[in-house]
Each structure stands twice: as C-alpha cells, then as structure tokens.
Amino acid sequence: MLKGKFISLLVAACVAALPFFTVWSFASEADDKRAELNEVQSQMQKMQERKEKARQKAEAATEGLEEIQTSLNRLRVQARDLQGKSDALQAKINENQAKLAQKKAEVAQRKKIYSKRLRQIYINGQINYLDVLLGAKDFGDFSSRMYLLQKIISSDIEMLTQLQKAEAEVKSRQEQLDAEMKEIKSTQAELEAKRARANRLKEQRSYMLYKAQEEERQSQSEYERLLAISENITAMLRNMESGGGSSSGSGGTGRFIWPCRGEITSYFGWRTHPIFGTTKYHSGMDIAVDYGTPILAADSGTVIYSGWLGGYGYAVMIDHGSGLVTLYAHNQSLNVYEGQYVTKGTCIAYAGSTGYSTGPHCHFEVRLHGEVTEPLNYLP
C-alpha cells in the first residue's frame, strides 16, 4: 500500500516537473543556438577581414601592374626612337660604302693610267729619269726636261698622297659609323633586357592579382555560406522566442519525401560554380524543374523562415525537430509564412530562378544542427 502511494507521488512529481524541464530544455537549446550564432558571426568577421586584406593585395598588385605597364610603354617608345636612329645610321653606312666603292673605282682608274705610262717607258727602252736628263742637248733643253720630270714626280706624289688620304678618310668614317652602330645595338640589347625583366614582373604581378582576386572571391563565398547559416540560426531563435516551436517539438518524422521530381543537375559537395566559374562547396543539391512547379515539404515541421535570403533568392526553411532543418531555394513565389506548421507533402512554394541561379530549379538543402549535410541520406 505504501509502495503504491510512493509510486503515485513520484509520478505526480514527474508530471509536475515536466513544464520546468521543458522550459529548461528550451532555454538550454536557445543558449546553444546563441553560442552557435556568435561563433558563426565571429567567423563571418574573420572572412570580412580576410576579404579586405585580399582586396588590398589586389589593389597593390593592380598599382604594380600599372607602374610596370607605364615602364613598358616608355621602353617601347625608347626602342622605337632607337630603331629610327639605327635606320638613319644604316642609311649613312650605305652611303659611305657607296662613296668607298666610288673612291676605289677612281683609284683603280688612276692606277690604270699610271701603269700605262710606265708600260710606255718600258717599251721605249727602259729609260729612267737620269737618262732623260743626260740626253739634253744644251742647258735650255736640260732645264725643260728637269721641269717636266719635276711635274711628273710631283703629280705622282700628289696622286699617291690623295689616294692615301681619301682611303684614310673613308676608312675613318666607316670606323666611326661602325662604332655608332655598335653602340646602338648595345643600347637595343639593354632595352630588350629591360623589357624582358618588365614582362616577367608583369607576369608575376598578374599572378599575384589573380591569387588576390581568387582569395577575395573565396572569402566572399565563405562569408555568404556563413551568412546563410547565421540567418538560419537567427530565424530559429526568432521562432523559438515567439513561441513558434522548438527543434524538439516540430513534429518531423525524419523520413523525407522528394520536394519535387526532376533531374539532379548538381549534387552536394565541391563543384565549379555555374555563374562565378570558381570552385565552390555546393551546400545542397539542385533539382531541375519548370517554372511554377509545386515545391513540397519533405517532412512535417514548423516554417522558421519564408522570404528573400540573399543568393538563395526566395527561400523557405522548415524545422523538423532534433536539429534537422530543410531549405528550399530559388523559388518564384512562396506559399507559407513563418511560424506555420506544415505537414509532409504540403505545397510550400513554386519553383523559379531567383537569387544566384541560371535557370528554374529547386535547391534542396538539409542542415543538422546548423551544418549542411548530404540530402540523399534522408531521401527514399
């Protein structure tokens, strides 16, 4: 008898304590969500800082590229001017070579005349200057012969002197022109080396710019992912505080149905983003359908978000309890409101292509305690 009364009192005490434990459990879960929200927002801040650093790196790389391009433009102008000087100098070299050829022709002609005169002397008996003088008949004839010989000797010496001088002048001019051309070629080689170095620097800065921009894009992508998680948690907390239900009492079965039927065009996991072209983690899976296709609740639960959600476009989030939340994104229009309890198979939205989307489809996402997970694990 006493044992029966004790059991009855124990049961009554447990029943009386249920509201307290329920409130305690609800408060504890809300605290956990707030801590999770703070952690996510802290990570978002880090992503913002990382993005800002990447932006600064990109700006520095851009400025460096502009300086290098200015230097390349200046080198290009210098190279063009130097090529003009080289062309003008080559014209002078060609002209001097033509003059040299002309001088050589004149020398050859004079040598030919001189050789002819020597040949005539040889034919007439190998006479020399002394024979000419000793053959004079008188002093007047001697003086005349002396004068003529002096004229011939002077002419020979003057001709040889002029030939030597002309050859020396042309040769000196050629050496001067060759030295100038050598200097121009040396300067051209230096300019080409500078251009090669500048091009290498340009390639390095371009790579730095690419890396910085890629880091900025990745930071932005990660920030958007964290933002979605933050909005998810915020919506859960708002729903909890408004009395719309908690994750432990939303009525889900944990066994999902497909939100719509269509081809899976993108699975959960890493992929190349169809808009940005970057490698990005896909937090759900995409099911291709036509505009206006009804989107169904995968399981019973409480709507914790219904509205515009950044890159997700018009989206619906349903809390199924036990930390399990589904998200349906890129809708054309929505058919439910926050705080509404929906049963499995309820039409919650109509498919569209809002937000970051390339065509009509349903982005179906499953989150367990705020973290994305493979949707196919919950589907039949």
mmCIF file of C-alpha atoms in Angstrom:
data_model
loop_
_atom_site.group_PDB
_atom_site.id
_atom_site.type_symbol
_atom_site.label_atom_id
_atom_site.label_comp_id
_atom_site.label_asym_id
_atom_site.label_seq_id
_atom_site.Cartn_x
_atom_site.Cartn_y
_atom_site.Cartn_z
ATOM 1 C CA MET A 1 0.000 0.000 0.000
ATOM 2 C CA LEU A 2 2.733 2.400 0.995
ATOM 3 C CA LYS A 3 4.696 1.348 -2.063
ATOM 4 C CA GLY A 4 1.733 2.206 -4.298
ATOM 5 C CA LYS A 5 1.347 5.634 -2.694
ATOM 6 C CA PHE A 6 5.066 6.291 -3.148
ATOM 7 C CA ILE A 7 4.889 5.446 -6.841
ATOM 8 C CA SER A 8 1.826 7.662 -7.275
ATOM 9 C CA LEU A 9 3.584 10.571 -5.596
ATOM 10 C CA LEU A 10 6.678 10.038 -7.747
ATOM 11 C CA VAL A 11 4.629 10.022 -10.943
ATOM 12 C CA ALA A 12 2.787 13.166 -9.853
ATOM 13 C CA ALA A 13 6.091 14.884 -9.102
ATOM 14 C CA CYS A 14 7.461 13.957 -12.507
ATOM 15 C CA VAL A 15 4.321 15.218 -14.231
ATOM 16 C CA ALA A 16 4.508 18.471 -12.253
ATOM 17 C CA ALA A 17 8.193 18.865 -13.179
ATOM 18 C CA LEU A 18 7.615 18.338 -16.920
ATOM 19 C CA PRO A 19 6.897 22.019 -17.671
ATOM 20 C CA PHE A 20 10.066 23.001 -15.782
ATOM 21 C CA PHE A 21 12.215 20.505 -17.695
ATOM 22 C CA THR A 22 10.560 21.546 -20.969
ATOM 23 C CA VAL A 23 11.316 25.216 -20.318
ATOM 24 C CA TRP A 24 14.833 24.332 -19.167
ATOM 25 C CA SER A 25 15.427 22.236 -22.305
ATOM 26 C CA PHE A 26 14.058 25.014 -24.498
ATOM 27 C CA ALA A 27 16.237 27.661 -22.784
ATOM 28 C CA SER A 28 19.277 25.412 -22.999
ATOM 29 C CA GLU A 29 18.720 24.872 -26.721
ATOM 30 C CA ALA A 30 18.245 28.605 -27.255
ATOM 31 C CA ASP A 31 21.523 29.286 -25.411
ATOM 32 C CA ASP A 32 23.271 26.724 -27.596
ATOM 33 C CA LYS A 33 21.878 28.406 -30.693
ATOM 34 C CA ARG A 34 23.002 31.826 -29.483
ATOM 35 C CA ALA A 35 26.507 30.482 -28.828
ATOM 36 C CA GLU A 36 26.483 28.902 -32.276
ATOM 37 C CA LEU A 37 25.295 32.195 -33.776
ATOM 38 C CA ASN A 38 28.107 34.093 -32.032
ATOM 39 C CA GLU A 39 30.665 31.622 -33.375
ATOM 40 C CA VAL A 40 29.285 31.929 -36.910
ATOM 41 C CA GLN A 41 29.264 35.729 -36.723
ATOM 42 C CA SER A 42 32.860 35.635 -35.421
ATOM 43 C CA GLN A 43 33.839 33.546 -38.449
ATOM 44 C CA MET A 44 31.959 35.992 -40.688
ATOM 45 C CA GLN A 45 34.021 38.833 -39.232
ATOM 46 C CA LYS A 46 37.208 36.896 -39.968
ATOM 47 C CA MET A 47 36.030 36.319 -43.539
ATOM 48 C CA GLN A 48 35.350 40.037 -43.902
ATOM 49 C CA GLU A 49 38.857 40.822 -42.647
ATOM 50 C CA ARG A 50 40.348 38.215 -44.965
ATOM 51 C CA LYS A 51 38.381 39.637 -47.870
ATOM 52 C CA GLU A 52 39.583 43.164 -47.047
ATOM 53 C CA LYS A 53 43.213 42.018 -46.922
ATOM 54 C CA ALA A 54 42.746 40.250 -50.251
ATOM 55 C CA ARG A 55 41.203 43.408 -51.708
ATOM 56 C CA GLN A 56 44.198 45.451 -50.526
ATOM 57 C CA LYS A 57 46.557 42.905 -52.081
ATOM 58 C CA ALA A 58 44.597 43.115 -55.321
ATOM 59 C CA GLU A 59 44.812 46.926 -55.280
ATOM 60 C CA ALA A 60 48.576 46.792 -54.641
ATOM 61 C CA ALA A 61 49.023 44.278 -57.454
ATOM 62 C CA THR A 62 46.923 46.468 -59.764
ATOM 63 C CA GLU A 63 49.014 49.533 -58.935
ATOM 64 C CA GLY A 64 52.171 47.497 -59.550
ATOM 65 C CA LEU A 65 50.808 46.366 -62.902
ATOM 66 C CA GLU A 66 50.039 49.956 -63.869
ATOM 67 C CA GLU A 67 53.604 51.023 -62.996
ATOM 68 C CA ILE A 68 55.067 48.126 -64.962
ATOM 69 C CA GLN A 69 52.825 48.881 -67.941
ATOM 70 C CA THR A 70 53.936 52.536 -67.827
ATOM 71 C CA SER A 71 57.555 51.371 -67.791
ATOM 72 C CA LEU A 72 56.880 49.029 -70.721
ATOM 73 C CA ASN A 73 55.265 51.855 -72.681
ATOM 74 C CA ARG A 74 58.278 54.075 -72.013
ATOM 75 C CA LEU A 75 60.676 51.298 -73.104
ATOM 76 C CA ARG A 76 58.565 50.759 -76.215
ATOM 77 C CA VAL A 77 58.914 54.475 -77.132
ATOM 78 C CA GLN A 78 62.660 54.357 -76.485
ATOM 79 C CA ALA A 79 63.006 51.236 -78.614
ATOM 80 C CA ARG A 80 61.068 52.887 -81.449
ATOM 81 C CA ASP A 81 63.264 56.013 -81.283
ATOM 82 C CA LEU A 82 66.397 53.875 -81.177
ATOM 83 C CA GLN A 83 65.231 51.870 -84.177
ATOM 84 C CA GLY A 84 64.754 55.151 -86.036
ATOM 85 C CA LYS A 85 68.328 56.149 -85.232
ATOM 86 C CA SER A 86 69.529 52.714 -86.315
ATOM 87 C CA ASP A 87 67.713 53.013 -89.642
ATOM 88 C CA ALA A 88 69.136 56.520 -90.231
ATOM 89 C CA LEU A 89 72.628 55.339 -89.346
ATOM 90 C CA GLN A 90 72.309 52.346 -91.654
ATOM 91 C CA ALA A 91 71.426 54.748 -94.464
ATOM 92 C CA LYS A 92 74.613 56.715 -93.748
ATOM 93 C CA ILE A 93 76.627 53.476 -93.703
ATOM 94 C CA ASN A 94 75.172 52.511 -97.074
ATOM 95 C CA GLU A 95 76.012 55.976 -98.446
ATOM 96 C CA ASN A 96 79.564 55.790 -97.101
ATOM 97 C CA GLN A 97 80.028 52.326 -98.579
ATOM 98 C CA ALA A 98 78.869 53.705 -101.927
ATOM 99 C CA LYS A 99 81.442 56.518 -101.646
ATOM 100 C CA LEU A 100 84.111 53.988 -100.718
ATOM 101 C CA ALA A 101 83.269 51.949 -103.790
ATOM 102 C CA GLN A 102 83.478 55.114 -105.888
ATOM 103 C CA LYS A 103 86.881 56.026 -104.429
ATOM 104 C CA LYS A 104 88.156 52.537 -105.084
ATOM 105 C CA ALA A 105 86.988 52.835 -108.683
ATOM 106 C CA GLU A 106 88.818 56.172 -109.054
ATOM 107 C CA VAL A 107 91.979 54.695 -107.529
ATOM 108 C CA ALA A 108 91.769 51.757 -109.893
ATOM 109 C CA GLN A 109 91.347 54.138 -112.842
ATOM 110 C CA ARG A 110 94.339 56.256 -111.812
ATOM 111 C CA LYS A 111 96.455 53.179 -111.252
ATOM 112 C CA LYS A 112 95.495 52.029 -114.701
ATOM 113 C CA ILE A 113 96.714 55.330 -116.228
ATOM 114 C CA TYR A 114 99.907 55.239 -114.211
ATOM 115 C CA SER A 115 100.599 51.645 -115.252
ATOM 116 C CA LYS A 116 100.031 52.552 -118.884
ATOM 117 C CA ARG A 117 102.603 55.351 -118.692
ATOM 118 C CA LEU A 118 105.142 53.039 -117.070
ATOM 119 C CA ARG A 119 104.483 50.494 -119.773
ATOM 120 C CA GLN A 120 105.230 53.088 -122.460
ATOM 121 C CA ILE A 121 108.553 53.961 -120.750
ATOM 122 C CA TYR A 122 109.458 50.289 -120.693
ATOM 123 C CA ILE A 123 108.620 49.854 -124.380
ATOM 124 C CA ASN A 124 110.738 52.868 -125.361
ATOM 125 C CA GLY A 125 113.907 51.388 -123.911
ATOM 126 C CA GLN A 126 113.799 51.231 -120.132
ATOM 127 C CA ILE A 127 114.713 54.909 -119.832
ATOM 128 C CA ASN A 128 114.814 56.445 -116.409
ATOM 129 C CA TYR A 129 114.822 59.952 -115.044
ATOM 130 C CA LEU A 130 118.678 60.155 -115.242
ATOM 131 C CA ASP A 131 118.695 59.092 -118.923
ATOM 132 C CA VAL A 132 116.226 61.839 -119.731
ATOM 133 C CA LEU A 133 118.405 64.477 -118.072
ATOM 134 C CA LEU A 134 121.707 63.273 -119.576
ATOM 135 C CA GLY A 135 120.200 63.241 -123.034
ATOM 136 C CA ALA A 136 119.753 67.014 -123.038
ATOM 137 C CA LYS A 137 121.444 68.849 -125.956
ATOM 138 C CA ASP A 138 122.043 72.057 -124.070
ATOM 139 C CA PHE A 139 121.236 73.794 -120.822
ATOM 140 C CA GLY A 140 117.883 75.057 -122.050
ATOM 141 C CA ASP A 141 116.883 71.550 -123.074
ATOM 142 C CA PHE A 142 118.143 70.297 -119.694
ATOM 143 C CA SER A 143 116.045 72.884 -117.827
ATOM 144 C CA SER A 144 112.958 71.952 -119.820
ATOM 145 C CA ARG A 145 113.493 68.260 -119.166
ATOM 146 C CA MET A 146 114.104 68.931 -115.458
ATOM 147 C CA TYR A 147 110.858 70.910 -115.195
ATOM 148 C CA LEU A 148 108.833 68.168 -116.896
ATOM 149 C CA LEU A 149 110.341 65.483 -114.674
ATOM 150 C CA GLN A 150 109.572 67.544 -111.593
ATOM 151 C CA LYS A 151 105.979 67.932 -112.747
ATOM 152 C CA ILE A 152 105.677 64.179 -113.325
ATOM 153 C CA ILE A 153 107.219 63.345 -109.952
ATOM 154 C CA SER A 154 105.023 65.920 -108.181
ATOM 155 C CA SER A 155 101.958 64.558 -109.927
ATOM 156 C CA ASP A 156 102.862 61.001 -108.917
ATOM 157 C CA ILE A 157 103.450 62.020 -105.290
ATOM 158 C CA GLU A 158 100.267 64.132 -105.171
ATOM 159 C CA MET A 159 98.217 61.320 -106.674
ATOM 160 C CA LEU A 160 99.537 58.798 -104.142
ATOM 161 C CA THR A 161 99.000 61.283 -101.294
ATOM 162 C CA GLN A 162 95.419 61.990 -102.375
ATOM 163 C CA LEU A 163 94.678 58.302 -102.753
ATOM 164 C CA GLN A 164 96.035 57.546 -99.307
ATOM 165 C CA LYS A 165 94.153 60.485 -97.802
ATOM 166 C CA ALA A 166 90.884 59.501 -99.472
ATOM 167 C CA GLU A 167 91.230 55.924 -98.345
ATOM 168 C CA ALA A 168 92.082 57.048 -94.799
ATOM 169 C CA GLU A 169 89.074 59.387 -94.667
ATOM 170 C CA VAL A 170 86.649 56.770 -95.932
ATOM 171 C CA LYS A 171 88.076 54.161 -93.581
ATOM 172 C CA SER A 172 87.910 56.551 -90.619
ATOM 173 C CA ARG A 173 84.313 57.411 -91.483
ATOM 174 C CA GLN A 174 83.452 53.717 -91.732
ATOM 175 C CA GLU A 175 85.041 53.021 -88.343
ATOM 176 C CA GLN A 176 83.074 55.901 -86.802
ATOM 177 C CA LEU A 177 79.795 54.676 -88.302
ATOM 178 C CA ASP A 178 80.518 51.104 -87.192
ATOM 179 C CA ALA A 179 81.217 52.339 -83.647
ATOM 180 C CA GLU A 180 77.923 54.262 -83.608
ATOM 181 C CA MET A 181 76.028 51.218 -84.873
ATOM 182 C CA LYS A 182 77.710 49.049 -82.256
ATOM 183 C CA GLU A 183 76.622 51.484 -79.537
ATOM 184 C CA ILE A 184 73.049 51.479 -80.864
ATOM 185 C CA LYS A 185 72.986 47.666 -80.942
ATOM 186 C CA SER A 186 74.297 47.583 -77.363
ATOM 187 C CA THR A 187 71.596 50.029 -76.229
ATOM 188 C CA GLN A 188 68.963 47.990 -78.059
ATOM 189 C CA ALA A 189 70.149 44.854 -76.256
ATOM 190 C CA GLU A 190 69.904 46.664 -72.904
ATOM 191 C CA LEU A 191 66.389 47.860 -73.714
ATOM 192 C CA GLU A 192 65.367 44.357 -74.730
ATOM 193 C CA ALA A 193 66.724 43.000 -71.444
ATOM 194 C CA LYS A 194 64.759 45.648 -69.526
ATOM 195 C CA ARG A 195 61.605 44.762 -71.469
ATOM 196 C CA ALA A 196 62.112 41.074 -70.697
ATOM 197 C CA ARG A 197 62.506 41.839 -66.973
ATOM 198 C CA ALA A 198 59.441 44.095 -67.055
ATOM 199 C CA ASN A 199 57.400 41.376 -68.775
ATOM 200 C CA ARG A 200 58.475 38.848 -66.143
ATOM 201 C CA LEU A 201 57.437 41.280 -63.408
ATOM 202 C CA LYS A 202 54.158 41.824 -65.225
ATOM 203 C CA GLU A 203 53.502 38.078 -65.242
ATOM 204 C CA GLN A 204 54.341 37.860 -61.522
ATOM 205 C CA ARG A 205 52.081 40.795 -60.644
ATOM 206 C CA SER A 206 49.302 39.381 -62.818
ATOM 207 C CA TYR A 207 49.542 36.082 -60.939
ATOM 208 C CA MET A 208 49.524 37.948 -57.615
ATOM 209 C CA LEU A 209 46.427 39.843 -58.760
ATOM 210 C CA TYR A 210 44.736 36.593 -59.801
ATOM 211 C CA LYS A 211 45.533 34.959 -56.435
ATOM 212 C CA ALA A 212 44.296 38.004 -54.507
ATOM 213 C CA GLN A 213 41.077 38.188 -56.517
ATOM 214 C CA GLU A 214 40.559 34.441 -56.104
ATOM 215 C CA GLU A 215 41.107 34.750 -52.354
ATOM 216 C CA GLU A 216 38.653 37.651 -52.275
ATOM 217 C CA ARG A 217 36.060 35.608 -54.163
ATOM 218 C CA GLN A 218 36.561 32.597 -51.885
ATOM 219 C CA SER A 219 36.252 34.799 -48.800
ATOM 220 C CA GLN A 220 33.052 36.283 -50.176
ATOM 221 C CA SER A 221 31.733 32.803 -50.956
ATOM 222 C CA GLU A 222 32.537 31.580 -47.459
ATOM 223 C CA TYR A 223 31.010 34.736 -45.998
ATOM 224 C CA GLU A 224 27.791 34.096 -47.915
ATOM 225 C CA ARG A 225 27.728 30.500 -46.673
ATOM 226 C CA LEU A 226 28.185 31.662 -43.085
ATOM 227 C CA LEU A 227 25.589 34.364 -43.627
ATOM 228 C CA ALA A 228 23.075 31.737 -44.674
ATOM 229 C CA ILE A 229 23.865 29.715 -41.536
ATOM 230 C CA SER A 230 23.582 32.870 -39.425
ATOM 231 C CA GLU A 231 20.205 33.728 -40.927
ATOM 232 C CA ASN A 232 19.133 30.136 -40.390
ATOM 233 C CA ILE A 233 20.044 30.243 -36.687
ATOM 234 C CA THR A 234 18.562 33.717 -36.282
ATOM 235 C CA ALA A 235 15.300 32.514 -37.785
ATOM 236 C CA MET A 236 15.304 29.524 -35.415
ATOM 237 C CA LEU A 237 15.877 31.770 -32.405
ATOM 238 C CA ARG A 238 13.191 34.200 -33.553
ATOM 239 C CA ASN A 239 10.773 31.313 -33.906
ATOM 240 C CA MET A 240 11.719 29.912 -30.500
ATOM 241 C CA GLU A 241 11.328 33.287 -28.774
ATOM 242 C CA SER A 242 7.987 33.908 -30.473
ATOM 243 C CA GLY A 243 6.721 30.546 -29.221
ATOM 244 C CA GLY A 244 6.501 29.049 -32.690
ATOM 245 C CA GLY A 245 8.009 25.793 -31.532
ATOM 246 C CA SER A 246 11.376 24.355 -30.772
ATOM 247 C CA SER A 247 13.549 21.947 -32.596
ATOM 248 C CA SER A 248 12.378 19.176 -30.277
ATOM 249 C CA GLY A 249 8.685 19.661 -30.906
ATOM 250 C CA SER A 250 8.202 20.391 -34.590
ATOM 251 C CA GLY A 251 6.587 17.092 -35.454
ATOM 252 C CA GLY A 252 9.037 15.732 -38.078
ATOM 253 C CA THR A 253 9.384 12.008 -38.713
ATOM 254 C CA GLY A 254 12.968 12.126 -40.028
ATOM 255 C CA ARG A 255 11.856 10.239 -43.155
ATOM 256 C CA PHE A 256 11.694 12.624 -46.124
ATOM 257 C CA ILE A 257 9.870 12.651 -49.442
ATOM 258 C CA TRP A 258 11.252 14.348 -52.550
ATOM 259 C CA PRO A 259 10.319 18.061 -52.628
ATOM 260 C CA CYS A 260 9.784 17.743 -56.398
ATOM 261 C CA ARG A 261 10.630 15.349 -59.225
ATOM 262 C CA GLY A 262 13.240 16.190 -61.834
ATOM 263 C CA GLU A 263 16.802 15.652 -62.970
ATOM 264 C CA ILE A 264 19.525 16.298 -60.398
ATOM 265 C CA THR A 265 21.757 18.800 -62.199
ATOM 266 C CA SER A 266 24.188 19.417 -59.327
ATOM 267 C CA TYR A 267 24.925 17.215 -56.334
ATOM 268 C CA PHE A 268 26.022 18.078 -52.807
ATOM 269 C CA GLY A 269 29.769 18.814 -52.442
ATOM 270 C CA TRP A 270 32.526 20.625 -54.330
ATOM 271 C CA ARG A 271 31.702 21.870 -57.822
ATOM 272 C CA THR A 272 32.519 24.625 -60.346
ATOM 273 C CA HIS A 273 30.024 27.422 -59.774
ATOM 274 C CA PRO A 274 27.855 27.906 -62.917
ATOM 275 C CA ILE A 275 27.851 31.720 -62.569
ATOM 276 C CA PHE A 276 31.179 32.680 -60.969
ATOM 277 C CA GLY A 277 33.255 29.876 -62.549
ATOM 278 C CA THR A 278 35.087 29.253 -59.283
ATOM 279 C CA THR A 279 35.420 26.017 -57.314
ATOM 280 C CA LYS A 280 32.859 26.250 -54.558
ATOM 281 C CA TYR A 281 31.243 23.961 -51.999
ATOM 282 C CA HIS A 282 27.643 23.242 -53.009
ATOM 283 C CA SER A 283 25.624 23.100 -49.813
ATOM 284 C CA GLY A 284 22.699 21.157 -51.269
ATOM 285 C CA MET A 285 21.528 19.596 -54.498
ATOM 286 C CA ASP A 286 19.763 21.152 -57.486
ATOM 287 C CA ILE A 287 16.670 19.511 -58.998
ATOM 288 C CA ALA A 288 15.751 20.855 -62.437
ATOM 289 C CA VAL A 289 12.031 21.629 -62.851
ATOM 290 C CA ASP A 290 9.859 24.053 -64.813
ATOM 291 C CA TYR A 291 8.769 27.460 -63.591
ATOM 292 C CA GLY A 292 5.780 27.195 -61.266
ATOM 293 C CA THR A 293 6.340 23.551 -60.276
ATOM 294 C CA PRO A 294 4.934 22.971 -56.749
ATOM 295 C CA ILE A 295 7.645 22.510 -54.115
ATOM 296 C CA LEU A 296 6.570 20.185 -51.296
ATOM 297 C CA ALA A 297 7.631 19.996 -47.654
ATOM 298 C CA ALA A 298 9.962 16.999 -47.363
ATOM 299 C CA ASP A 299 8.632 16.314 -43.855
ATOM 300 C CA SER A 300 6.319 17.824 -41.271
ATOM 301 C CA GLY A 301 7.621 20.745 -39.278
ATOM 302 C CA THR A 302 7.471 24.445 -38.467
ATOM 303 C CA VAL A 303 8.351 27.121 -41.043
ATOM 304 C CA ILE A 304 11.143 29.151 -39.464
ATOM 305 C CA TYR A 305 11.926 31.303 -42.489
ATOM 306 C CA SER A 306 9.949 32.415 -45.545
ATOM 307 C CA GLY A 307 11.290 35.262 -47.655
ATOM 308 C CA TRP A 308 14.249 36.594 -49.599
ATOM 309 C CA LEU A 309 17.548 35.000 -48.500
ATOM 310 C CA GLY A 310 20.435 36.626 -50.419
ATOM 311 C CA GLY A 311 21.871 34.404 -53.143
ATOM 312 C CA TYR A 312 19.205 31.783 -52.329
ATOM 313 C CA GLY A 313 16.515 34.100 -53.688
ATOM 314 C CA TYR A 314 13.038 33.393 -52.316
ATOM 315 C CA ALA A 315 13.526 30.559 -49.833
ATOM 316 C CA VAL A 316 11.662 28.521 -47.221
ATOM 317 C CA MET A 317 13.237 26.863 -44.178
ATOM 318 C CA ILE A 318 11.422 24.207 -42.127
ATOM 319 C CA ASP A 319 12.446 22.994 -38.672
ATOM 320 C CA HIS A 320 11.649 19.269 -38.341
ATOM 321 C CA GLY A 321 12.946 18.894 -34.801
ATOM 322 C CA SER A 322 16.068 17.242 -33.367
ATOM 323 C CA GLY A 323 18.206 19.940 -35.003
ATOM 324 C CA LEU A 324 17.071 18.931 -38.516
ATOM 325 C CA VAL A 325 16.210 21.784 -40.914
ATOM 326 C CA THR A 326 15.447 21.735 -44.663
ATOM 327 C CA LEU A 327 15.822 24.658 -47.043
ATOM 328 C CA TYR A 328 14.101 25.142 -50.425
ATOM 329 C CA ALA A 329 15.639 27.967 -52.518
ATOM 330 C CA HIS A 330 15.372 29.981 -55.775
ATOM 331 C CA ASN A 331 11.572 29.889 -55.735
ATOM 332 C CA GLN A 332 9.362 32.032 -57.925
ATOM 333 C CA SER A 333 6.839 32.567 -55.118
ATOM 334 C CA LEU A 334 6.223 31.347 -51.560
ATOM 335 C CA ASN A 335 3.112 29.665 -50.184
ATOM 336 C CA VAL A 336 3.755 29.612 -46.417
ATOM 337 C CA TYR A 337 4.584 32.039 -43.598
ATOM 338 C CA GLU A 338 6.976 31.930 -40.645
ATOM 339 C CA GLY A 339 5.631 30.073 -37.605
ATOM 340 C CA GLN A 340 3.247 27.998 -39.728
ATOM 341 C CA TYR A 341 3.140 24.272 -39.050
ATOM 342 C CA VAL A 342 3.096 22.224 -42.261
ATOM 343 C CA THR A 343 2.616 18.524 -42.806
ATOM 344 C CA LYS A 344 4.713 16.335 -45.082
ATOM 345 C CA GLY A 345 3.810 16.936 -48.749
ATOM 346 C CA THR A 346 2.342 20.430 -48.215
ATOM 347 C CA CYS A 347 2.975 22.811 -51.153
ATOM 348 C CA ILE A 348 5.243 25.447 -49.603
ATOM 349 C CA ALA A 349 6.433 27.296 -52.741
ATOM 350 C CA TYR A 350 6.531 27.370 -56.536
ATOM 351 C CA ALA A 351 9.811 26.788 -58.418
ATOM 352 C CA GLY A 352 11.642 29.665 -60.063
ATOM 353 C CA SER A 353 15.114 31.062 -60.712
ATOM 354 C CA THR A 354 15.568 33.859 -58.161
ATOM 355 C CA GLY A 355 18.884 34.745 -56.496
ATOM 356 C CA TYR A 356 22.111 33.300 -57.920
ATOM 357 C CA SER A 357 20.574 30.916 -60.439
ATOM 358 C CA THR A 358 20.994 30.008 -64.104
ATOM 359 C CA GLY A 359 17.554 28.509 -64.637
ATOM 360 C CA PRO A 360 14.438 27.209 -62.877
ATOM 361 C CA HIS A 361 15.198 24.567 -60.285
ATOM 362 C CA CYS A 362 14.781 23.665 -56.631
ATOM 363 C CA HIS A 363 17.875 23.943 -54.456
ATOM 364 C CA PHE A 364 17.171 21.419 -51.678
ATOM 365 C CA GLU A 365 19.393 21.671 -48.627
ATOM 366 C CA VAL A 366 19.475 19.718 -45.355
ATOM 367 C CA ARG A 367 21.122 21.070 -42.203
ATOM 368 C CA LEU A 368 21.764 19.165 -39.000
ATOM 369 C CA HIS A 369 22.397 21.465 -36.037
ATOM 370 C CA GLY A 370 23.215 24.262 -38.482
ATOM 371 C CA GLU A 371 25.738 22.325 -40.571
ATOM 372 C CA VAL A 372 24.959 21.250 -44.135
ATOM 373 C CA THR A 373 24.766 17.526 -44.819
ATOM 374 C CA GLU A 374 24.118 15.153 -47.738
ATOM 375 C CA PRO A 375 20.378 15.407 -48.676
ATOM 376 C CA LEU A 376 20.349 11.971 -50.319
ATOM 377 C CA ASN A 377 20.921 10.389 -46.902
ATOM 378 C CA TYR A 378 17.389 11.427 -45.924
ATOM 379 C CA LEU A 379 15.553 10.729 -49.197
ATOM 380 C CA PRO A 380 13.989 7.413 -50.272
#
